[in-house]
PDB file of C-alpha atoms in Angstrom:
ATOM      1  CA  MET A  20      -4.480   2.851  13.122  1.00 84.00           C
ATOM      2  CA  HIS A  21      -1.304   1.257  14.670  1.00 88.00           C
ATOM      3  CA  LEU A  22       1.008  -0.291  11.811  1.00 90.00           C
ATOM      4  CA  HIS A  23       3.778  -2.777  12.743  1.00 91.00           C
ATOM      5  CA  GLU A  24       5.201  -3.516   8.934  1.00 92.00           C
ATOM      6  CA  CYS A  25       3.929  -1.809   5.658  1.00 94.00           C
ATOM      7  CA  GLN A  26       4.802  -2.682   2.380  1.00 95.00           C
ATOM      8  CA  LEU A  27       4.936  -0.193  -0.659  1.00 96.00           C
ATOM      9  CA  ASP A  28       4.611  -1.243  -4.169  1.00 95.00           C
ATOM     10  CA  GLU A  29       2.901   0.297  -7.673  1.00 93.00           C
ATOM     11  CA  LEU A  30       0.849  -1.251 -10.185  1.00 92.00           C
ATOM     12  CA  TRP A  31       0.595  -0.310 -13.719  1.00 92.00           C
ATOM     13  CA  THR A  32      -2.474   0.647 -16.013  1.00 90.00           C
ATOM     14  CA  PHE A  33      -3.302   3.085 -18.494  1.00 90.00           C
ATOM     15  CA  ILE A  34      -6.069   6.018 -18.818  1.00 89.00           C
ATOM     16  CA  SER A  35      -8.061   6.298 -22.111  1.00 86.00           C
ATOM     17  CA  LYS A  36      -5.190   5.181 -24.416  1.00 85.00           C
ATOM     18  CA  LYS A  37      -1.777   3.688 -24.162  1.00 85.00           C
ATOM     19  CA  ALA A  38       1.622   5.887 -23.977  1.00 85.00           C
ATOM     20  CA  ALA A  39       2.500   4.971 -27.566  1.00 86.00           C
ATOM     21  CA  GLN A  40      -0.768   6.160 -28.714  1.00 87.00           C
ATOM     22  CA  LEU A  41      -0.657   9.521 -26.938  1.00 87.00           C
ATOM     23  CA  THR A  42      -0.451  12.915 -29.134  1.00 88.00           C
ATOM     24  CA  PRO A  43       2.183  15.299 -28.261  1.00 88.00           C
ATOM     25  CA  LEU A  44      -0.310  17.360 -26.968  1.00 87.00           C
ATOM     26  CA  GLU A  45      -1.493  14.555 -24.466  1.00 84.00           C
ATOM     27  CA  LYS A  46       1.751  13.729 -23.560  1.00 84.00           C
ATOM     28  CA  LEU A  47       2.421  17.064 -22.528  1.00 83.00           C
ATOM     29  CA  ALA A  48      -0.447  17.356 -20.247  1.00 82.00           C
ATOM     30  CA  GLU A  49       0.399  14.056 -18.391  1.00 82.00           C
ATOM     31  CA  VAL A  50      -3.098  13.245 -18.066  1.00 85.00           C
ATOM     32  CA  TYR A  51      -3.634  10.095 -20.466  1.00 88.00           C
ATOM     33  CA  GLY A  52      -1.500   7.134 -20.898  1.00 88.00           C
ATOM     34  CA  ASP A  53       0.499   4.935 -18.606  1.00 89.00           C
ATOM     35  CA  ALA A  54      -0.940   5.486 -14.866  1.00 91.00           C
ATOM     36  CA  TRP A  55       0.211   3.820 -11.676  1.00 93.00           C
ATOM     37  CA  VAL A  56      -1.732   2.968  -8.569  1.00 95.00           C
ATOM     38  CA  TRP A  57       0.671   3.504  -5.482  1.00 96.00           C
ATOM     39  CA  VAL A  58      -0.359   1.249  -2.687  1.00 96.00           C
ATOM     40  CA  ALA A  59       0.721   0.740   0.975  1.00 96.00           C
ATOM     41  CA  PHE A  60      -0.238  -2.532   2.440  1.00 96.00           C
ATOM     42  CA  SER A  61       0.048  -4.081   5.851  1.00 94.00           C
ATOM     43  CA  PRO A  62       0.538  -7.844   5.669  1.00 93.00           C
ATOM     44  CA  MET A  63      -0.497  -8.410   9.232  1.00 92.00           C
ATOM     45  CA  TYR A  64      -3.950  -6.730   8.778  1.00 94.00           C
ATOM     46  CA  LYS A  65      -4.159  -7.615   4.674  1.00 94.00           C
ATOM     47  CA  LEU A  66      -5.155  -3.855   4.577  1.00 94.00           C
ATOM     48  CA  VAL A  67      -4.504  -1.020   2.322  1.00 95.00           C
ATOM     49  CA  PRO A  68      -4.315   2.005   4.641  1.00 94.00           C
ATOM     50  CA  ALA A  69      -3.445   4.366   1.950  1.00 94.00           C
ATOM     51  CA  TRP A  70      -3.176   4.146  -2.134  1.00 94.00           C
ATOM     52  CA  VAL A  71      -2.594   7.018  -4.853  1.00 94.00           C
ATOM     53  CA  VAL A  72      -3.085   7.156  -8.716  1.00 93.00           C
ATOM     54  CA  GLY A  73      -0.641   8.970 -10.435  1.00 92.00           C
ATOM     55  CA  LYS A  74       2.368   8.769 -12.539  1.00 92.00           C
ATOM     56  CA  ARG A  75       5.481   6.876 -11.744  1.00 92.00           C
ATOM     57  CA  THR A  76       7.244  10.051 -10.006  1.00 93.00           C
ATOM     58  CA  LEU A  77       8.648  11.354  -6.755  1.00 94.00           C
ATOM     59  CA  ARG A  78       5.401  13.673  -6.241  1.00 94.00           C
ATOM     60  CA  HIS A  79       3.312  10.831  -6.454  1.00 95.00           C
ATOM     61  CA  ALA A  80       5.503   8.687  -3.853  1.00 95.00           C
ATOM     62  CA  ARG A  81       5.557  11.591  -1.719  1.00 95.00           C
ATOM     63  CA  ARG A  82       1.470  11.647  -1.765  1.00 95.00           C
ATOM     64  CA  LEU A  83       1.189   8.331  -1.027  1.00 96.00           C
ATOM     65  CA  VAL A  84       3.355   8.398   1.966  1.00 96.00           C
ATOM     66  CA  PHE A  85       1.836  11.378   3.153  1.00 95.00           C
ATOM     67  CA  ARG A  86      -1.670   9.515   3.068  1.00 94.00           C
ATOM     68  CA  LEU A  87      -0.393   6.793   4.938  1.00 95.00           C
ATOM     69  CA  LYS A  88       0.919   8.947   7.959  1.00 94.00           C
ATOM     70  CA  ALA A  89      -2.419  10.526   8.097  1.00 92.00           C
ATOM     71  CA  ALA A  90      -4.126   7.410   8.517  1.00 91.00           C
ATOM     72  CA  THR A  91      -1.767   5.829  11.335  1.00 91.00           C
ATOM     73  CA  ASP A  92      -1.248   6.936  14.788  1.00 89.00           C
ATOM     74  CA  GLY A  93       2.242   8.589  14.375  1.00 85.00           C
ATOM     75  CA  HIS A  94       4.008   5.298  15.178  1.00 90.00           C
ATOM     76  CA  ILE A  95       6.736   4.704  12.114  1.00 93.00           C
ATOM     77  CA  PRO A  96       6.389   1.285  10.858  1.00 94.00           C
ATOM     78  CA  PHE A  97       9.053  -1.047   9.395  1.00 95.00           C
ATOM     79  CA  PHE A  98       8.800  -0.455   5.599  1.00 95.00           C
ATOM     80  CA  THR A  99       9.755  -2.606   2.958  1.00 95.00           C
ATOM     81  CA  SER A 100       9.422  -2.268  -1.078  1.00 94.00           C
ATOM     82  CA  ASP A 101      11.294  -2.846  -4.450  1.00 92.00           C
ATOM     83  CA  ASP A 102      14.187  -0.851  -5.231  1.00 91.00           C
ATOM     84  CA  LEU A 103      12.634   2.111  -6.791  1.00 93.00           C
ATOM     85  CA  PRO A 104      14.581   5.061  -5.398  1.00 93.00           C
ATOM     86  CA  HIS A 105      11.441   7.486  -4.955  1.00 95.00           C
ATOM     87  CA  TYR A 106      10.318   5.715  -2.021  1.00 96.00           C
ATOM     88  CA  ALA A 107      13.792   6.529   0.099  1.00 95.00           C
ATOM     89  CA  ASN A 108      13.276  10.059  -1.013  1.00 95.00           C
ATOM     90  CA  ALA A 109       9.445  10.185  -0.074  1.00 95.00           C
ATOM     91  CA  LEU A 110      10.115   8.613   3.239  1.00 95.00           C
ATOM     92  CA  LEU A 111      12.540  11.071   3.906  1.00 95.00           C
ATOM     93  CA  ASP A 112      10.740  13.918   3.222  1.00 94.00           C
ATOM     94  CA  VAL A 113       7.610  13.026   5.255  1.00 94.00           C
ATOM     95  CA  TYR A 114       9.273  11.360   8.275  1.00 94.00           C
ATOM     96  CA  GLY A 115      12.443  13.162   8.183  1.00 92.00           C
ATOM     97  CA  VAL A 116      13.542  15.877  10.691  1.00 91.00           C
ATOM     98  CA  TRP A 117      15.645  18.582  10.265  1.00 89.00           C
ATOM     99  CA  VAL A 118      19.331  18.681  11.369  1.00 88.00           C
ATOM    100  CA  THR A 119      22.110  21.316  11.115  1.00 85.00           C
ATOM    101  CA  PRO A 120      25.261  19.784  10.727  1.00 83.00           C
ATOM    102  CA  PRO A 121      28.282  21.344  12.725  1.00 82.00           C
ATOM    103  CA  ARG A 122      30.540  23.430  11.335  1.00 80.00           C
ATOM    104  CA  GLN A 123      34.044  22.080  10.174  1.00 79.00           C
ATOM    105  CA  GLY A 124      36.699  24.344  11.675  1.00 76.00           C
ATOM    106  CA  THR A 125      36.021  27.949  13.195  1.00 76.00           C
ATOM    107  CA  ARG A 126      35.755  30.031   9.824  1.00 77.00           C
ATOM    108  CA  GLY A 127      33.075  29.839   6.998  1.00 75.00           C
ATOM    109  CA  ARG A 128      29.432  29.628   6.819  1.00 80.00           C
ATOM    110  CA  PHE A 129      27.422  27.330   9.029  1.00 81.00           C
ATOM    111  CA  PRO A 130      26.147  24.289   6.904  1.00 83.00           C
ATOM    112  CA  ASN A 131      22.259  24.542   5.826  1.00 86.00           C
ATOM    113  CA  PRO A 132      19.816  22.297   7.648  1.00 88.00           C
ATOM    114  CA  ARG A 133      19.296  19.032   5.975  1.00 88.00           C
ATOM    115  CA  ARG A 134      16.592  16.368   6.435  1.00 90.00           C
ATOM    116  CA  CYS A 135      17.800  13.317   8.292  1.00 91.00           C
ATOM    117  CA  PRO A 136      15.898  10.041   8.833  1.00 93.00           C
ATOM    118  CA  PRO A 137      15.016   9.837  12.411  1.00 93.00           C
ATOM    119  CA  PRO A 138      16.380   7.086  14.979  1.00 93.00           C
ATOM    120  CA  ASP A 139      12.775   4.948  14.459  1.00 92.00           C
ATOM    121  CA  LEU A 140      13.125   4.714  10.748  1.00 94.00           C
ATOM    122  CA  CYS A 141      13.417   1.309   9.153  1.00 95.00           C
ATOM    123  CA  TYR A 142      13.638   0.881   5.671  1.00 95.00           C
ATOM    124  CA  ALA A 143      14.785  -2.224   3.691  1.00 95.00           C
ATOM    125  CA  VAL A 144      14.540  -2.761  -0.095  1.00 95.00           C
ATOM    126  CA  VAL A 145      14.125  -6.091  -2.204  1.00 93.00           C
ATOM    127  CA  VAL A 146      16.289  -6.099  -5.212  1.00 93.00           C
ATOM    128  CA  LYS A 147      15.172  -8.435  -8.210  1.00 90.00           C
ATOM    129  CA  LYS A 148      17.616  -9.294 -10.865  1.00 90.00           C
ATOM    130  CA  ARG A 149      15.642 -10.340 -14.012  1.00 87.00           C
ATOM    131  CA  GLU A 150      16.815 -11.934 -17.303  1.00 88.00           C
ATOM    132  CA  HIS A 151      14.210 -12.589 -20.215  1.00 85.00           C
ATOM    133  CA  GLY A 152      11.488 -11.352 -17.738  1.00 82.00           C
ATOM    134  CA  ARG A 153      12.013 -13.961 -15.039  1.00 88.00           C
ATOM    135  CA  VAL A 154      13.657 -13.394 -11.418  1.00 86.00           C
ATOM    136  CA  VAL A 155      16.811 -14.936 -11.583  1.00 88.00           C
ATOM    137  CA  HIS A 156      18.352 -13.635  -8.262  1.00 91.00           C
ATOM    138  CA  VAL A 157      16.960 -12.011  -5.108  1.00 90.00           C
ATOM    139  CA  THR A 158      19.024  -9.650  -2.622  1.00 93.00           C
ATOM    140  CA  THR A 159      18.231  -7.379   0.207  1.00 92.00           C
ATOM    141  CA  ARG A 160      19.495  -3.956   1.276  1.00 92.00           C
ATOM    142  CA  LEU A 161      19.432  -1.678   4.095  1.00 94.00           C
ATOM    143  CA  VAL A 162      18.429   1.791   3.369  1.00 94.00           C
ATOM    144  CA  TYR A 163      17.488   3.225   6.887  1.00 94.00           C
ATOM    145  CA  GLY A 164      18.049   2.133  10.068  1.00 92.00           C
ATOM    146  CA  THR A 165      20.191  -0.805  11.473  1.00 92.00           C
ATOM    147  CA  MET A 166      20.095  -4.547  11.072  1.00 93.00           C
ATOM    148  CA  GLU A 167      19.386  -4.631  14.921  1.00 93.00           C
ATOM    149  CA  GLN A 168      16.375  -2.966  13.995  1.00 92.00           C
ATOM    150  CA  VAL A 169      15.275  -5.066  11.100  1.00 93.00           C
ATOM    151  CA  GLU A 170      16.028  -8.302  13.042  1.00 93.00           C
ATOM    152  CA  ALA A 171      13.867  -6.837  16.072  1.00 92.00           C
ATOM    153  CA  ALA A 172      10.910  -5.863  13.340  1.00 92.00           C
ATOM    154  CA  LEU A 173      11.028  -9.378  11.808  1.00 92.00           C
ATOM    155  CA  GLN A 174      10.816 -11.121  14.961  1.00 91.00           C
ATOM    156  CA  ALA A 175       7.805  -9.161  16.386  1.00 89.00           C
ATOM    157  CA  SER A 176       6.164  -9.853  12.940  1.00 88.00           C
ATOM    158  CA  PRO A 177       3.507 -12.466  13.004  1.00 87.00           C
ATOM    159  CA  VAL A 178       3.475 -13.201   9.300  1.00 87.00           C
ATOM    160  CA  SER A 179       7.049 -12.855   8.147  1.00 85.00           C
ATOM    161  CA  ARG A 180      10.585 -13.786   9.278  1.00 87.00           C
ATOM    162  CA  VAL A 181      12.760 -12.357   6.278  1.00 90.00           C
ATOM    163  CA  ILE A 182      12.676  -9.035   4.379  1.00 91.00           C
ATOM    164  CA  ASN A 183      10.112  -9.441   1.420  1.00 91.00           C
ATOM    165  CA  THR A 184       7.229  -7.851  -0.295  1.00 91.00           C
ATOM    166  CA  TYR A 185       5.206 -11.038  -0.935  1.00 90.00           C
ATOM    167  CA  GLY A 186       2.188  -9.434   0.893  1.00 91.00           C
ATOM    168  CA  VAL A 187       1.709  -6.418  -1.508  1.00 93.00           C
ATOM    169  CA  GLU A 188       2.551  -8.545  -4.526  1.00 92.00           C
ATOM    170  CA  ARG A 189      -0.192 -10.784  -3.676  1.00 92.00           C
ATOM    171  CA  ASN A 190      -2.500  -7.839  -2.909  1.00 92.00           C
ATOM    172  CA  ASN A 191      -1.635  -6.498  -6.512  1.00 92.00           C
ATOM    173  CA  LEU A 192      -3.492  -9.528  -7.809  1.00 91.00           C
ATOM    174  CA  THR A 193      -6.512  -9.291  -5.663  1.00 91.00           C
ATOM    175  CA  VAL A 194      -6.740  -5.735  -6.688  1.00 91.00           C
ATOM    176  CA  ARG A 195      -6.733  -6.600 -10.319  1.00 89.00           C
ATOM    177  CA  GLN A 196      -9.524  -9.659  -9.815  1.00 87.00           C
ATOM    178  CA  HIS A 197     -11.746  -6.865  -7.515  1.00 86.00           C
ATOM    179  CA  SER A 198     -11.327  -4.201 -10.195  1.00 85.00           C
ATOM    180  CA  ARG A 199     -12.206  -5.085 -13.732  1.00 84.00           C
ATOM    181  CA  ARG A 200     -10.276  -1.623 -14.938  1.00 83.00           C
ATOM    182  CA  MET A 201      -7.026  -3.011 -13.398  1.00 85.00           C
ATOM    183  CA  GLY A 202      -7.213  -5.982 -15.249  1.00 79.00           C
ATOM    184  CA  ARG A 203      -4.748  -6.858 -18.306  1.00 76.00           C
ATOM    185  CA  LYS A 204      -5.816  -7.362 -21.722  1.00 75.00           C
ATOM    186  CA  VAL A 205      -9.725  -6.220 -21.223  1.00 75.00           C
ATOM    187  CA  ASN A 206     -11.751  -3.296 -22.864  1.00 78.00           C
ATOM    188  CA  ALA A 207     -12.830  -2.057 -19.556  1.00 81.00           C
ATOM    189  CA  PHE A 208     -10.125   0.621 -19.112  1.00 83.00           C
ATOM    190  CA  SER A 209     -10.804   4.040 -17.565  1.00 86.00           C
ATOM    191  CA  LYS A 210     -11.550   7.209 -19.814  1.00 86.00           C
ATOM    192  CA  ALA A 211     -10.501   9.586 -16.994  1.00 88.00           C
ATOM    193  CA  PRO A 212      -8.244   9.403 -13.890  1.00 88.00           C
ATOM    194  CA  ASP A 213     -11.409  10.233 -11.731  1.00 90.00           C
ATOM    195  CA  TYR A 214     -13.214   7.201 -12.697  1.00 90.00           C
ATOM    196  CA  LEU A 215     -10.572   5.131 -12.020  1.00 91.00           C
ATOM    197  CA  GLU A 216     -10.227   6.582  -8.735  1.00 91.00           C
ATOM    198  CA  TYR A 217     -14.001   6.031  -8.019  1.00 90.00           C
ATOM    199  CA  GLN A 218     -13.813   2.500  -9.017  1.00 90.00           C
ATOM    200  CA  LEU A 219     -10.772   1.771  -6.900  1.00 92.00           C
ATOM    201  CA  THR A 220     -12.443   3.287  -3.767  1.00 91.00           C
ATOM    202  CA  LEU A 221     -15.402   1.027  -4.260  1.00 90.00           C
ATOM    203  CA  ALA A 222     -13.068  -2.325  -4.822  1.00 91.00           C
ATOM    204  CA  PHE A 223     -10.974  -1.091  -1.661  1.00 93.00           C
ATOM    205  CA  ALA A 224     -13.849  -0.804   0.475  1.00 92.00           C
ATOM    206  CA  TYR A 225     -15.751  -3.921  -0.510  1.00 93.00           C
ATOM    207  CA  TYR A 226     -12.648  -5.802  -0.005  1.00 93.00           C
ATOM    208  CA  HIS A 227     -12.033  -4.218   3.417  1.00 94.00           C
ATOM    209  CA  PHE A 228     -15.567  -4.355   4.949  1.00 95.00           C
ATOM    210  CA  VAL A 229     -17.678  -7.101   3.095  1.00 94.00           C
ATOM    211  CA  VAL A 230     -15.104  -9.955   2.104  1.00 93.00           C
ATOM    212  CA  PRO A 231     -13.624 -11.933   4.847  1.00 94.00           C
ATOM    213  CA  HIS A 232     -10.097 -13.188   4.612  1.00 93.00           C
ATOM    214  CA  ARG A 233      -9.093 -16.667   4.716  1.00 91.00           C
ATOM    215  CA  GLY A 234      -5.864 -15.744   6.235  1.00 89.00           C
ATOM    216  CA  LEU A 235      -7.390 -13.835   9.473  1.00 92.00           C
ATOM    217  CA  ARG A 236     -10.116 -16.162  10.371  1.00 91.00           C
ATOM    218  CA  ARG A 237     -10.182 -17.014  14.103  1.00 91.00           C
ATOM    219  CA  ARG A 238     -11.050 -20.315  15.218  1.00 91.00           C
ATOM    220  CA  LEU A 239     -14.507 -20.539  17.756  1.00 90.00           C
ATOM    221  CA  PRO A 240     -13.867 -21.677  21.352  1.00 90.00           C
ATOM    222  CA  ARG A 241     -16.532 -24.349  20.467  1.00 89.00           C
ATOM    223  CA  SER A 242     -18.044 -25.219  17.360  1.00 86.00           C
ATOM    224  CA  LEU A 243     -21.397 -24.153  16.280  1.00 84.00           C
ATOM    225  CA  PRO A 244     -24.514 -25.697  14.958  1.00 83.00           C
ATOM    226  CA  THR A 245     -25.271 -24.951  11.139  1.00 80.00           C
ATOM    227  CA  LYS A 246     -28.631 -25.127   9.521  1.00 75.00           C
ATOM    228  CA  GLY A 247     -29.900 -28.739   8.676  1.00 69.00           C
ATOM    229  CA  CYS A 248     -29.357 -31.953  10.471  1.00 68.00           C
ATOM    230  CA  ASN A 249     -26.617 -33.000   8.431  1.00 73.00           C
ATOM    231  CA  GLY A 250     -24.558 -29.703   8.123  1.00 74.00           C
ATOM    232  CA  SER A 251     -21.182 -29.470   9.195  1.00 82.00           C
ATOM    233  CA  ARG A 252     -20.548 -27.392  12.675  1.00 82.00           C
ATOM    234  CA  LYS A 253     -19.075 -24.049  12.274  1.00 85.00           C
ATOM    235  CA  LYS A 254     -15.516 -24.033  13.554  1.00 89.00           C
ATOM    236  CA  TRP A 255     -14.130 -20.621  12.361  1.00 90.00           C
ATOM    237  CA  GLN A 256     -15.381 -16.995  12.631  1.00 91.00           C
ATOM    238  CA  PRO A 257     -14.897 -15.044   9.408  1.00 93.00           C
ATOM    239  CA  VAL A 258     -12.875 -12.042   9.701  1.00 94.00           C
ATOM    240  CA  THR A 259     -12.245  -9.071   7.343  1.00 95.00           C
ATOM    241  CA  PRO A 260      -9.241  -6.652   6.786  1.00 95.00           C
ATOM    242  CA  ALA A 261     -11.307  -3.818   8.469  1.00 94.00           C
ATOM    243  CA  MET A 262     -12.101  -6.122  11.752  1.00 94.00           C
ATOM    244  CA  ALA A 263      -8.273  -7.060  11.969  1.00 93.00           C
ATOM    245  CA  ALA A 264      -7.421  -3.494  12.272  1.00 92.00           C
ATOM    246  CA  ARG A 265     -10.444  -2.666  14.516  1.00 92.00           C
ATOM    247  CA  LEU A 266     -12.130  -0.475  12.006  1.00 91.00           C
ATOM    248  CA  THR A 267     -15.554  -2.212  12.788  1.00 92.00           C
ATOM    249  CA  ASP A 268     -16.742  -5.167  14.711  1.00 92.00           C
ATOM    250  CA  HIS A 269     -18.547  -7.384  12.077  1.00 93.00           C
ATOM    251  CA  VAL A 270     -18.437  -8.280   8.564  1.00 94.00           C
ATOM    252  CA  TRP A 271     -20.676  -6.029   6.476  1.00 94.00           C
ATOM    253  CA  THR A 272     -23.120  -6.827   4.255  1.00 93.00           C
ATOM    254  CA  MET A 273     -23.606  -5.203   0.465  1.00 91.00           C
ATOM    255  CA  ASP A 274     -26.794  -3.190   1.907  1.00 92.00           C
ATOM    256  CA  GLU A 275     -24.836  -1.978   4.881  1.00 91.00           C
ATOM    257  CA  TRP A 276     -21.656  -1.007   2.474  1.00 89.00           C
ATOM    258  CA  LEU A 277     -23.722   0.692  -0.081  1.00 88.00           C
ATOM    259  CA  SER A 278     -25.959   2.813   2.418  1.00 89.00           C
ATOM    260  CA  CYS A 279     -22.916   3.964   4.276  1.00 84.00           C
ATOM    261  CA  ARG A 280     -22.737   7.811   4.368  1.00 82.00           C
ATOM    262  CA  VAL A 281     -19.272   9.087   3.794  1.00 77.00           C
ATOM    263  CA  PRO A 282     -18.429  12.500   5.469  1.00 74.00           C
ATOM    264  CA  PRO A 283     -17.585  15.307   3.016  1.00 74.00           C
ATOM    265  CA  LYS A 284     -13.795  15.551   2.545  1.00 67.00           C
ATOM    266  CA  HIS A 285     -13.659  18.915   4.369  1.00 65.00           C
ATOM    267  CA  LEU A 286     -14.352  16.815   7.836  1.00 59.00           C
ATOM    268  CA  TRP A 287     -11.455  14.374   7.297  1.00 57.00           C
TER     269      TRP A 287
END
């Protein structure tokens, strides 16, 4: 899969019980309590190519970027996110290249190799200032790359001309609507991490292959008649995120989706 732009974000939920209700042993195990769904979102295809359930730590941010890299064709997209520092470190760990700095002078030890961002890695963050729970000021900051690269990426983007994370934030609402376990103030929370991952897998597959997205529909060359004499003519072709990303060529039915056989993980 080829991605031009990718937005990163995370959703909060909890497993079994909230963090304030955990016992000392449960806190030590780090299984229950607060959980975060890390999401990589393509605003062009309205697609989630990678996601991870875990804690809000660098280890899980790194897992998300590793999965994203495995799901793409090797091209590094233009990344945007909020100002969580884990993303910058994870992108450097996954896409960075080892470089040995030159020695200063003619004496002493050579510097150790270090990871540096490759020339085609471009990453910017959106910094939001909040007061009393409301956003009062928004700024942007460049982390990797140059402003020329950012401007070129925005000019080539068919969905935006400014640095933002609107796509992944709107997708967060879609995730909460399609997955009841992610809803707020409900009694359908998950009892174990595996159950949350299973339910999210179904929700993401349904969203990608079965549900046409209004923002992706294509106008037909000519309108088509529909059933009935007085029915309005069909002017648009429905398109799902998987169709936009060329993962399939049609809108799946529920029967096709539920009967699809997924290969074992060792064959991925």
